[in-house]
């Protein structure tokens, strides 16, 4: 039950709210508008778009990866806004952010309505009993379906078991691109004042026991080259100030003492140093290094721990190992197992949904994450820092429940043109998928829902985009665990493997092009055992992409220049992870992504699989 705003322990000058939205539903654009209209910046100041997407990968991919804090002031009330990722793979960010807020703002696209990953974050908010404000965004779309989107939102709240108070949410109709909000779709707004008013009216002010002993849960970490680690969290009780001696309660209950160096609060997107912070506010503290997410900062005389942040377990695992290819050490700054180990363990300090463990090999580490995108972002981040390493094919993490082996199950939602319904159903059926719902829309599109084993979706996204000619959209969310469905049929064909080391030539690639789809272009350096293309038939094919045309006279020496090759198939990092098989690896360096066989020698591969004397790989003439 929410305390009245005149309660002595309520801070009416603060609101703490998290924004929930699916990928590309306009969350970051809405936050931009709130920052601008709260006059955080000067009127003549040049402001970039998508202010909250501060990381290069976020700007490149157009998604929020890391949760972030900012604060705006409206009518004397400080509104702490926490931006949450819209992708379920970064649910670890969501779960710890929701521990710092008193309510949520649910952003829903006017056409698509609530999506699976919206369900994931909202479910966490409902479990914490947080009230919500619903924002129907992009109302200016010509194909907007406002009433349908609102009805679907009500259905979602009911499905998630929202109580009577949570169902009485206010609804605003917003055009985030123009920075306008209204209480009715029939009377468009001119600014975001209705949204600010709704936040002040419906989001409860934080309970702030200022006179009680200090208590703060570390929910996030930042790093500064001069200040070191910065612990970020919400002050639950008491006050905190620079030079104050505090107690740290670690995950195992151990208590240590530390002294606070500086205390910061948020003003706009910036951290501002203050002399004292009181309960109810979200603050950042330095001087406590080493400090980790989930620890409690508390009073020395009355140390009390707060509940530990619970994060759902990973569903996929892969191995990170030292690069063993012939090109090892040529393109990266860090390539040893010691450096790779240090970097992975450092990631654990801030990436709460990640798991890293030692293996029987000193050169390999088992890395577990929430999904392919979670692992791919980690790989890309480390790669850009100058590391080179190799990664194995992602595999699902099974559980034993009631003595039975169970595997993770995904709720898959696809929006596709109606003419592709049969094709998609057939492809998902081969992966043990079961259709649970089908809705035909008036615009020629249909929405299909399936339950599919997680391993059945590994490598499916590329096929899905191909089968729907790039017009389909798919989204998934973990739906629980189910008994092992059995072995999947081999859904991938063979590959084209380079025969020898060298530089790919036009002539060699022209011959290989007739055998399958190429992944490389002329001039690319290759080595024996490196995968250079996809074979359309079962079995692998060894090709000599470095072969040169024999020269007989001057005129013929120019003929190779006129050879025309089809554009190669360029694979992204996620596509590479989807593509590789169990006996293959992905070589990752700051400059390149290379697919390769785990065993580079063709003769050794024959010997390992079938014994001496039996040929298992064909060799192109």
PDB file of C-alpha atoms in Angstrom, residues 250-529:
ATOM      1  CA  UNK A 250      29.557  -8.666   0.775  1.00  0.00           C
ATOM      2  CA  UNK A 251      27.565 -11.384  -0.981  1.00  0.00           C
ATOM      3  CA  UNK A 252      28.670 -14.015   1.514  1.00  0.00           C
ATOM      4  CA  UNK A 253      27.749 -11.834   4.506  1.00  0.00           C
ATOM      5  CA  UNK A 254      31.318 -10.744   5.250  1.00  0.00           C
ATOM      6  CA  UNK A 255      31.617  -7.202   6.602  1.00  0.00           C
ATOM      7  CA  UNK A 256      34.421  -4.767   5.837  1.00  0.00           C
ATOM      8  CA  UNK A 257      34.985  -1.085   6.472  1.00  0.00           C
ATOM      9  CA  UNK A 258      35.626   1.595   3.866  1.00  0.00           C
ATOM     10  CA  UNK A 259      35.695   5.380   3.613  1.00  0.00           C
ATOM     11  CA  UNK A 260      33.617   7.309   1.096  1.00  0.00           C
ATOM     12  CA  UNK A 261      35.648   9.638  -1.120  1.00  0.00           C
ATOM     13  CA  UNK A 262      32.954  11.564  -3.033  1.00  0.00           C
ATOM     14  CA  UNK A 263      29.176  11.512  -3.329  1.00  0.00           C
ATOM     15  CA  UNK A 264      27.427  12.396  -6.580  1.00  0.00           C
ATOM     16  CA  UNK A 265      23.854  12.964  -7.646  1.00  0.00           C
ATOM     17  CA  UNK A 266      22.441  13.199 -11.173  1.00  0.00           C
ATOM     18  CA  UNK A 267      21.625  16.441 -12.950  1.00  0.00           C
ATOM     19  CA  UNK A 268      20.594  15.774 -16.523  1.00  0.00           C
ATOM     20  CA  UNK A 269      23.058  13.219 -17.875  1.00  0.00           C
ATOM     21  CA  UNK A 270      25.882  14.360 -15.603  1.00  0.00           C
ATOM     22  CA  UNK A 271      27.050  13.311 -12.151  1.00  0.00           C
ATOM     23  CA  UNK A 272      27.460  16.312  -9.857  1.00  0.00           C
ATOM     24  CA  UNK A 273      29.442  16.197  -6.604  1.00  0.00           C
ATOM     25  CA  UNK A 274      27.419  17.090  -3.474  1.00  0.00           C
ATOM     26  CA  UNK A 275      28.183  17.528   0.224  1.00  0.00           C
ATOM     27  CA  UNK A 276      25.446  15.154   1.390  1.00  0.00           C
ATOM     28  CA  UNK A 277      22.763  12.886  -0.050  1.00  0.00           C
ATOM     29  CA  UNK A 278      19.584  11.788   1.722  1.00  0.00           C
ATOM     30  CA  UNK A 279      17.427   8.678   1.472  1.00  0.00           C
ATOM     31  CA  UNK A 280      15.115   8.414  -1.525  1.00  0.00           C
ATOM     32  CA  UNK A 281      17.603   9.741  -4.076  1.00  0.00           C
ATOM     33  CA  UNK A 282      19.750   7.767  -6.537  1.00  0.00           C
ATOM     34  CA  UNK A 283      23.409   8.498  -5.901  1.00  0.00           C
ATOM     35  CA  UNK A 284      26.904   7.498  -7.011  1.00  0.00           C
ATOM     36  CA  UNK A 285      29.713   6.924  -4.501  1.00  0.00           C
ATOM     37  CA  UNK A 286      33.498   6.648  -4.980  1.00  0.00           C
ATOM     38  CA  UNK A 287      36.315   5.446  -2.756  1.00  0.00           C
ATOM     39  CA  UNK A 288      34.914   1.976  -1.977  1.00  0.00           C
ATOM     40  CA  UNK A 289      36.942   0.009  -4.527  1.00  0.00           C
ATOM     41  CA  UNK A 290      36.837  -2.977  -4.648  1.00  0.00           C
ATOM     42  CA  UNK A 291      33.025  -2.965  -4.686  1.00  0.00           C
ATOM     43  CA  UNK A 292      30.589  -5.213  -6.569  1.00  0.00           C
ATOM     44  CA  UNK A 293      26.953  -5.175  -7.663  1.00  0.00           C
ATOM     45  CA  UNK A 294      24.637  -6.573  -5.011  1.00  0.00           C
ATOM     46  CA  UNK A 295      26.685  -5.449  -2.005  1.00  0.00           C
ATOM     47  CA  UNK A 296      25.112  -3.332   0.720  1.00  0.00           C
ATOM     48  CA  UNK A 297      26.649  -0.059   1.913  1.00  0.00           C
ATOM     49  CA  UNK A 298      25.443   0.458   5.451  1.00  0.00           C
ATOM     50  CA  UNK A 299      26.076   2.056   8.823  1.00  0.00           C
ATOM     51  CA  UNK A 300      29.112   0.892  10.777  1.00  0.00           C
ATOM     52  CA  UNK A 301      27.292   0.704  14.121  1.00  0.00           C
ATOM     53  CA  UNK A 302      24.077  -0.867  12.788  1.00  0.00           C
ATOM     54  CA  UNK A 303      25.005  -2.924   9.705  1.00  0.00           C
ATOM     55  CA  UNK A 304      21.973  -4.438   7.970  1.00  0.00           C
ATOM     56  CA  UNK A 305      22.061  -6.152   4.571  1.00  0.00           C
ATOM     57  CA  UNK A 306      19.479  -5.544   1.863  1.00  0.00           C
ATOM     58  CA  UNK A 307      18.082  -8.437  -0.231  1.00  0.00           C
ATOM     59  CA  UNK A 308      20.490  -9.570  -2.940  1.00  0.00           C
ATOM     60  CA  UNK A 309      19.492  -8.804  -6.535  1.00  0.00           C
ATOM     61  CA  UNK A 310      18.146 -11.990  -8.126  1.00  0.00           C
ATOM     62  CA  UNK A 311      18.937 -12.488 -11.809  1.00  0.00           C
ATOM     63  CA  UNK A 312      17.581 -15.255 -14.028  1.00  0.00           C
ATOM     64  CA  UNK A 313      20.044 -17.950 -14.999  1.00  0.00           C
ATOM     65  CA  UNK A 314      21.800 -17.983 -18.411  1.00  0.00           C
ATOM     66  CA  UNK A 315      20.412 -20.164 -21.190  1.00  0.00           C
ATOM     67  CA  UNK A 316      23.356 -20.375 -23.626  1.00  0.00           C
ATOM     68  CA  UNK A 317      27.010 -21.235 -23.154  1.00  0.00           C
ATOM     69  CA  UNK A 318      30.118 -21.105 -25.312  1.00  0.00           C
ATOM     70  CA  UNK A 319      33.870 -21.318 -24.852  1.00  0.00           C
ATOM     71  CA  UNK A 320      36.318 -18.453 -25.236  1.00  0.00           C
ATOM     72  CA  UNK A 321      39.828 -19.669 -25.976  1.00  0.00           C
ATOM     73  CA  UNK A 322      43.254 -18.477 -27.013  1.00  0.00           C
ATOM     74  CA  UNK A 323      43.515 -18.003 -30.764  1.00  0.00           C
ATOM     75  CA  UNK A 324      45.302 -21.043 -32.249  1.00  0.00           C
ATOM     76  CA  UNK A 325      45.067 -20.173 -35.932  1.00  0.00           C
ATOM     77  CA  UNK A 326      48.169 -19.515 -38.103  1.00  0.00           C
ATOM     78  CA  UNK A 327      47.309 -15.801 -37.874  1.00  0.00           C
ATOM     79  CA  UNK A 328      47.449 -15.743 -34.069  1.00  0.00           C
ATOM     80  CA  UNK A 329      49.121 -12.653 -32.630  1.00  0.00           C
ATOM     81  CA  UNK A 330      49.182 -10.731 -35.919  1.00  0.00           C
ATOM     82  CA  UNK A 331      46.121  -8.504 -35.509  1.00  0.00           C
ATOM     83  CA  UNK A 332      45.416  -8.135 -31.790  1.00  0.00           C
ATOM     84  CA  UNK A 333      47.106  -6.406 -28.876  1.00  0.00           C
ATOM     85  CA  UNK A 334      46.087  -8.996 -26.265  1.00  0.00           C
ATOM     86  CA  UNK A 335      46.189 -12.667 -27.223  1.00  0.00           C
ATOM     87  CA  UNK A 336      47.346 -14.649 -24.164  1.00  0.00           C
ATOM     88  CA  UNK A 337      45.149 -16.716 -21.864  1.00  0.00           C
ATOM     89  CA  UNK A 338      46.128 -14.557 -18.888  1.00  0.00           C
ATOM     90  CA  UNK A 339      44.907 -11.353 -20.546  1.00  0.00           C
ATOM     91  CA  UNK A 340      41.706 -13.034 -21.763  1.00  0.00           C
ATOM     92  CA  UNK A 341      41.029 -14.391 -18.286  1.00  0.00           C
ATOM     93  CA  UNK A 342      41.555 -10.969 -16.675  1.00  0.00           C
ATOM     94  CA  UNK A 343      39.164  -9.333 -19.145  1.00  0.00           C
ATOM     95  CA  UNK A 344      36.408 -11.917 -18.679  1.00  0.00           C
ATOM     96  CA  UNK A 345      36.598 -11.741 -14.899  1.00  0.00           C
ATOM     97  CA  UNK A 346      36.521  -7.948 -15.078  1.00  0.00           C
ATOM     98  CA  UNK A 347      33.292  -8.193 -17.096  1.00  0.00           C
ATOM     99  CA  UNK A 348      31.675 -10.114 -14.252  1.00  0.00           C
ATOM    100  CA  UNK A 349      31.906  -7.013 -12.057  1.00  0.00           C
ATOM    101  CA  UNK A 350      29.256  -5.160 -14.065  1.00  0.00           C
ATOM    102  CA  UNK A 351      27.546  -7.804 -16.212  1.00  0.00           C
ATOM    103  CA  UNK A 352      25.438  -9.513 -13.557  1.00  0.00           C
ATOM    104  CA  UNK A 353      23.700 -11.922 -15.970  1.00  0.00           C
ATOM    105  CA  UNK A 354      27.017 -13.333 -17.233  1.00  0.00           C
ATOM    106  CA  UNK A 355      28.765 -16.427 -15.887  1.00  0.00           C
ATOM    107  CA  UNK A 356      32.425 -17.339 -16.484  1.00  0.00           C
ATOM    108  CA  UNK A 357      34.089 -20.561 -15.323  1.00  0.00           C
ATOM    109  CA  UNK A 358      37.390 -22.332 -15.733  1.00  0.00           C
ATOM    110  CA  UNK A 359      37.618 -25.475 -17.898  1.00  0.00           C
ATOM    111  CA  UNK A 360      39.969 -28.434 -17.920  1.00  0.00           C
ATOM    112  CA  UNK A 361      42.097 -26.497 -20.399  1.00  0.00           C
ATOM    113  CA  UNK A 362      44.109 -23.522 -19.171  1.00  0.00           C
ATOM    114  CA  UNK A 363      43.526 -21.798 -22.521  1.00  0.00           C
ATOM    115  CA  UNK A 364      39.709 -22.018 -22.572  1.00  0.00           C
ATOM    116  CA  UNK A 365      36.943 -20.485 -20.451  1.00  0.00           C
ATOM    117  CA  UNK A 366      33.258 -21.385 -20.302  1.00  0.00           C
ATOM    118  CA  UNK A 367      31.114 -18.271 -20.792  1.00  0.00           C
ATOM    119  CA  UNK A 368      27.332 -18.396 -20.234  1.00  0.00           C
ATOM    120  CA  UNK A 369      24.849 -15.681 -21.160  1.00  0.00           C
ATOM    121  CA  UNK A 370      21.171 -14.906 -21.594  1.00  0.00           C
ATOM    122  CA  UNK A 371      21.119 -15.313 -25.369  1.00  0.00           C
ATOM    123  CA  UNK A 372      22.984 -14.959 -28.638  1.00  0.00           C
ATOM    124  CA  UNK A 373      22.856 -11.149 -28.579  1.00  0.00           C
ATOM    125  CA  UNK A 374      24.143 -11.044 -25.006  1.00  0.00           C
ATOM    126  CA  UNK A 375      27.162 -13.132 -25.989  1.00  0.00           C
ATOM    127  CA  UNK A 376      27.636 -11.283 -29.295  1.00  0.00           C
ATOM    128  CA  UNK A 377      27.783  -7.866 -27.600  1.00  0.00           C
ATOM    129  CA  UNK A 378      30.370  -9.187 -25.155  1.00  0.00           C
ATOM    130  CA  UNK A 379      32.468 -10.595 -28.008  1.00  0.00           C
ATOM    131  CA  UNK A 380      32.271  -7.356 -30.004  1.00  0.00           C
ATOM    132  CA  UNK A 381      33.115  -5.228 -26.972  1.00  0.00           C
ATOM    133  CA  UNK A 382      36.202  -7.261 -26.092  1.00  0.00           C
ATOM    134  CA  UNK A 383      37.240  -7.414 -29.732  1.00  0.00           C
ATOM    135  CA  UNK A 384      37.222  -3.624 -30.043  1.00  0.00           C
ATOM    136  CA  UNK A 385      39.482  -3.363 -27.020  1.00  0.00           C
ATOM    137  CA  UNK A 386      42.252  -5.153 -28.927  1.00  0.00           C
ATOM    138  CA  UNK A 387      41.712  -8.761 -27.855  1.00  0.00           C
ATOM    139  CA  UNK A 388      41.893 -11.730 -30.191  1.00  0.00           C
ATOM    140  CA  UNK A 389      40.486 -15.138 -29.307  1.00  0.00           C
ATOM    141  CA  UNK A 390      38.337 -17.963 -30.666  1.00  0.00           C
ATOM    142  CA  UNK A 391      34.749 -18.879 -29.830  1.00  0.00           C
ATOM    143  CA  UNK A 392      32.886 -22.179 -30.133  1.00  0.00           C
ATOM    144  CA  UNK A 393      29.304 -22.756 -31.226  1.00  0.00           C
ATOM    145  CA  UNK A 394      26.761 -21.624 -28.579  1.00  0.00           C
ATOM    146  CA  UNK A 395      24.950 -24.482 -26.838  1.00  0.00           C
ATOM    147  CA  UNK A 396      21.902 -24.503 -24.576  1.00  0.00           C
ATOM    148  CA  UNK A 397      22.228 -25.025 -20.845  1.00  0.00           C
ATOM    149  CA  UNK A 398      20.013 -27.875 -19.640  1.00  0.00           C
ATOM    150  CA  UNK A 399      18.583 -28.478 -16.187  1.00  0.00           C
ATOM    151  CA  UNK A 400      17.577 -31.630 -14.355  1.00  0.00           C
ATOM    152  CA  UNK A 401      14.044 -31.205 -13.018  1.00  0.00           C
ATOM    153  CA  UNK A 402      12.396 -34.103 -11.150  1.00  0.00           C
ATOM    154  CA  UNK A 403      15.059 -36.426 -12.494  1.00  0.00           C
ATOM    155  CA  UNK A 404      14.367 -35.438 -16.112  1.00  0.00           C
ATOM    156  CA  UNK A 405      16.655 -33.507 -18.454  1.00  0.00           C
ATOM    157  CA  UNK A 406      14.949 -30.254 -19.427  1.00  0.00           C
ATOM    158  CA  UNK A 407      15.937 -27.561 -21.906  1.00  0.00           C
ATOM    159  CA  UNK A 408      15.015 -23.854 -22.118  1.00  0.00           C
ATOM    160  CA  UNK A 409      11.903 -23.019 -24.090  1.00  0.00           C
ATOM    161  CA  UNK A 410      11.288 -19.748 -25.942  1.00  0.00           C
ATOM    162  CA  UNK A 411       8.099 -17.897 -26.757  1.00  0.00           C
ATOM    163  CA  UNK A 412       8.617 -16.854 -30.378  1.00  0.00           C
ATOM    164  CA  UNK A 413       6.486 -14.111 -31.929  1.00  0.00           C
ATOM    165  CA  UNK A 414       6.825 -13.369 -35.649  1.00  0.00           C
ATOM    166  CA  UNK A 415       5.178 -10.637 -37.722  1.00  0.00           C
ATOM    167  CA  UNK A 416       5.256 -11.623 -41.383  1.00  0.00           C
ATOM    168  CA  UNK A 417       3.412 -10.991 -44.658  1.00  0.00           C
ATOM    169  CA  UNK A 418       0.521 -13.447 -44.905  1.00  0.00           C
ATOM    170  CA  UNK A 419       2.000 -15.220 -47.958  1.00  0.00           C
ATOM    171  CA  UNK A 420       4.891 -16.559 -45.871  1.00  0.00           C
ATOM    172  CA  UNK A 421       2.790 -18.199 -43.152  1.00  0.00           C
ATOM    173  CA  UNK A 422       3.139 -21.721 -44.566  1.00  0.00           C
ATOM    174  CA  UNK A 423       6.898 -21.430 -45.068  1.00  0.00           C
ATOM    175  CA  UNK A 424       7.540 -20.147 -41.545  1.00  0.00           C
ATOM    176  CA  UNK A 425       5.326 -22.798 -39.931  1.00  0.00           C
ATOM    177  CA  UNK A 426       7.192 -25.510 -41.837  1.00  0.00           C
ATOM    178  CA  UNK A 427      10.627 -24.213 -40.839  1.00  0.00           C
ATOM    179  CA  UNK A 428       9.709 -23.845 -37.171  1.00  0.00           C
ATOM    180  CA  UNK A 429       8.069 -27.255 -37.167  1.00  0.00           C
ATOM    181  CA  UNK A 430      11.431 -28.794 -38.104  1.00  0.00           C
ATOM    182  CA  UNK A 431      12.794 -27.260 -34.896  1.00  0.00           C
ATOM    183  CA  UNK A 432      10.140 -28.828 -32.619  1.00  0.00           C
ATOM    184  CA  UNK A 433       8.172 -25.572 -32.563  1.00  0.00           C
ATOM    185  CA  UNK A 434       4.456 -25.585 -31.748  1.00  0.00           C
ATOM    186  CA  UNK A 435       2.147 -22.788 -32.867  1.00  0.00           C
ATOM    187  CA  UNK A 436      -0.007 -21.354 -30.075  1.00  0.00           C
ATOM    188  CA  UNK A 437      -1.678 -18.397 -31.811  1.00  0.00           C
ATOM    189  CA  UNK A 438      -2.236 -16.856 -35.248  1.00  0.00           C
ATOM    190  CA  UNK A 439      -3.796 -13.449 -35.900  1.00  0.00           C
ATOM    191  CA  UNK A 440      -4.345 -11.969 -39.366  1.00  0.00           C
ATOM    192  CA  UNK A 441      -4.220  -8.164 -39.527  1.00  0.00           C
ATOM    193  CA  UNK A 442      -6.004  -5.965 -42.035  1.00  0.00           C
ATOM    194  CA  UNK A 443      -2.729  -4.675 -43.495  1.00  0.00           C
ATOM    195  CA  UNK A 444      -1.744  -8.023 -45.043  1.00  0.00           C
ATOM    196  CA  UNK A 445       0.490  -9.055 -42.158  1.00  0.00           C
ATOM    197  CA  UNK A 446      -0.019 -11.849 -39.676  1.00  0.00           C
ATOM    198  CA  UNK A 447       1.301 -12.439 -36.167  1.00  0.00           C
ATOM    199  CA  UNK A 448       2.192 -16.001 -35.204  1.00  0.00           C
ATOM    200  CA  UNK A 449       3.204 -17.236 -31.759  1.00  0.00           C
ATOM    201  CA  UNK A 450       5.168 -20.429 -31.131  1.00  0.00           C
ATOM    202  CA  UNK A 451       6.880 -22.227 -28.295  1.00  0.00           C
ATOM    203  CA  UNK A 452      10.273 -23.441 -29.527  1.00  0.00           C
ATOM    204  CA  UNK A 453      13.312 -24.978 -27.798  1.00  0.00           C
ATOM    205  CA  UNK A 454      16.094 -22.408 -27.530  1.00  0.00           C
ATOM    206  CA  UNK A 455      18.511 -24.623 -29.460  1.00  0.00           C
ATOM    207  CA  UNK A 456      16.017 -24.783 -32.318  1.00  0.00           C
ATOM    208  CA  UNK A 457      16.355 -21.018 -32.773  1.00  0.00           C
ATOM    209  CA  UNK A 458      20.145 -21.037 -33.013  1.00  0.00           C
ATOM    210  CA  UNK A 459      20.794 -20.158 -36.642  1.00  0.00           C
ATOM    211  CA  UNK A 460      17.101 -19.602 -37.402  1.00  0.00           C
ATOM    212  CA  UNK A 461      17.162 -15.802 -37.657  1.00  0.00           C
ATOM    213  CA  UNK A 462      19.195 -15.766 -40.880  1.00  0.00           C
ATOM    214  CA  UNK A 463      16.954 -18.373 -42.501  1.00  0.00           C
ATOM    215  CA  UNK A 464      13.864 -16.489 -41.340  1.00  0.00           C
ATOM    216  CA  UNK A 465      15.021 -13.247 -42.957  1.00  0.00           C
ATOM    217  CA  UNK A 466      15.854 -15.099 -46.170  1.00  0.00           C
ATOM    218  CA  UNK A 467      12.532 -16.933 -46.337  1.00  0.00           C
ATOM    219  CA  UNK A 468      10.547 -13.727 -45.707  1.00  0.00           C
ATOM    220  CA  UNK A 469      12.776 -11.650 -48.019  1.00  0.00           C
ATOM    221  CA  UNK A 470      13.729  -9.403 -45.124  1.00  0.00           C
ATOM    222  CA  UNK A 471      10.116  -8.404 -44.432  1.00  0.00           C
ATOM    223  CA  UNK A 472       9.612 -10.480 -41.290  1.00  0.00           C
ATOM    224  CA  UNK A 473      10.233  -9.481 -37.669  1.00  0.00           C
ATOM    225  CA  UNK A 474      10.855 -12.037 -34.917  1.00  0.00           C
ATOM    226  CA  UNK A 475      11.147 -11.652 -31.153  1.00  0.00           C
ATOM    227  CA  UNK A 476      11.671 -14.164 -28.383  1.00  0.00           C
ATOM    228  CA  UNK A 477      11.441 -14.441 -24.619  1.00  0.00           C
ATOM    229  CA  UNK A 478      12.318 -17.252 -22.255  1.00  0.00           C
ATOM    230  CA  UNK A 479       9.131 -19.192 -21.504  1.00  0.00           C
ATOM    231  CA  UNK A 480      10.522 -21.709 -19.018  1.00  0.00           C
ATOM    232  CA  UNK A 481      11.888 -25.233 -19.288  1.00  0.00           C
ATOM    233  CA  UNK A 482      10.457 -28.360 -20.884  1.00  0.00           C
ATOM    234  CA  UNK A 483      11.630 -31.979 -21.248  1.00  0.00           C
ATOM    235  CA  UNK A 484      14.309 -32.540 -23.887  1.00  0.00           C
ATOM    236  CA  UNK A 485      12.610 -32.731 -27.286  1.00  0.00           C
ATOM    237  CA  UNK A 486      15.113 -35.043 -28.944  1.00  0.00           C
ATOM    238  CA  UNK A 487      17.832 -34.548 -31.519  1.00  0.00           C
ATOM    239  CA  UNK A 488      17.316 -31.951 -34.220  1.00  0.00           C
ATOM    240  CA  UNK A 489      17.861 -32.952 -37.809  1.00  0.00           C
ATOM    241  CA  UNK A 490      20.939 -31.511 -39.509  1.00  0.00           C
ATOM    242  CA  UNK A 491      19.660 -28.159 -40.728  1.00  0.00           C
ATOM    243  CA  UNK A 492      22.926 -26.933 -42.204  1.00  0.00           C
ATOM    244  CA  UNK A 493      24.735 -28.164 -45.300  1.00  0.00           C
ATOM    245  CA  UNK A 494      28.476 -28.409 -45.766  1.00  0.00           C
ATOM    246  CA  UNK A 495      31.123 -25.727 -46.103  1.00  0.00           C
ATOM    247  CA  UNK A 496      33.902 -24.793 -48.500  1.00  0.00           C
ATOM    248  CA  UNK A 497      37.306 -25.152 -46.837  1.00  0.00           C
ATOM    249  CA  UNK A 498      40.535 -23.519 -47.992  1.00  0.00           C
ATOM    250  CA  UNK A 499      43.122 -26.103 -49.031  1.00  0.00           C
ATOM    251  CA  UNK A 500      46.279 -24.123 -48.335  1.00  0.00           C
ATOM    252  CA  UNK A 501      47.615 -20.850 -46.985  1.00  0.00           C
ATOM    253  CA  UNK A 502      48.000 -17.864 -49.252  1.00  0.00           C
ATOM    254  CA  UNK A 503      46.085 -15.017 -50.797  1.00  0.00           C
ATOM    255  CA  UNK A 504      42.747 -15.645 -52.498  1.00  0.00           C
ATOM    256  CA  UNK A 505      42.841 -14.992 -56.245  1.00  0.00           C
ATOM    257  CA  UNK A 506      40.179 -14.195 -58.810  1.00  0.00           C
ATOM    258  CA  UNK A 507      40.905 -17.426 -60.642  1.00  0.00           C
ATOM    259  CA  UNK A 508      40.750 -19.587 -57.501  1.00  0.00           C
ATOM    260  CA  UNK A 509      37.563 -17.937 -56.277  1.00  0.00           C
ATOM    261  CA  UNK A 510      35.961 -18.212 -59.705  1.00  0.00           C
ATOM    262  CA  UNK A 511      36.434 -21.978 -59.617  1.00  0.00           C
ATOM    263  CA  UNK A 512      35.192 -22.179 -56.021  1.00  0.00           C
ATOM    264  CA  UNK A 513      32.177 -20.022 -56.812  1.00  0.00           C
ATOM    265  CA  UNK A 514      30.760 -22.805 -58.958  1.00  0.00           C
ATOM    266  CA  UNK A 515      30.812 -25.075 -55.878  1.00  0.00           C
ATOM    267  CA  UNK A 516      28.865 -22.866 -53.449  1.00  0.00           C
ATOM    268  CA  UNK A 517      28.419 -19.433 -51.896  1.00  0.00           C
ATOM    269  CA  UNK A 518      31.625 -17.543 -51.056  1.00  0.00           C
ATOM    270  CA  UNK A 519      32.338 -15.575 -47.875  1.00  0.00           C
ATOM    271  CA  UNK A 520      35.556 -13.844 -49.023  1.00  0.00           C
ATOM    272  CA  UNK A 521      36.845 -11.601 -51.813  1.00  0.00           C
ATOM    273  CA  UNK A 522      40.073 -11.637 -53.872  1.00  0.00           C
ATOM    274  CA  UNK A 523      43.135 -10.509 -51.924  1.00  0.00           C
ATOM    275  CA  UNK A 524      41.978 -11.926 -48.594  1.00  0.00           C
ATOM    276  CA  UNK A 525      44.642 -13.965 -46.778  1.00  0.00           C
ATOM    277  CA  UNK A 526      43.531 -17.503 -45.903  1.00  0.00           C
ATOM    278  CA  UNK A 527      45.018 -20.599 -44.302  1.00  0.00           C
ATOM    279  CA  UNK A 528      44.390 -24.292 -44.644  1.00  0.00           C
ATOM    280  CA  UNK A 529      41.245 -25.296 -42.720  1.00  0.00           C
TER     281      UNK A 529
END
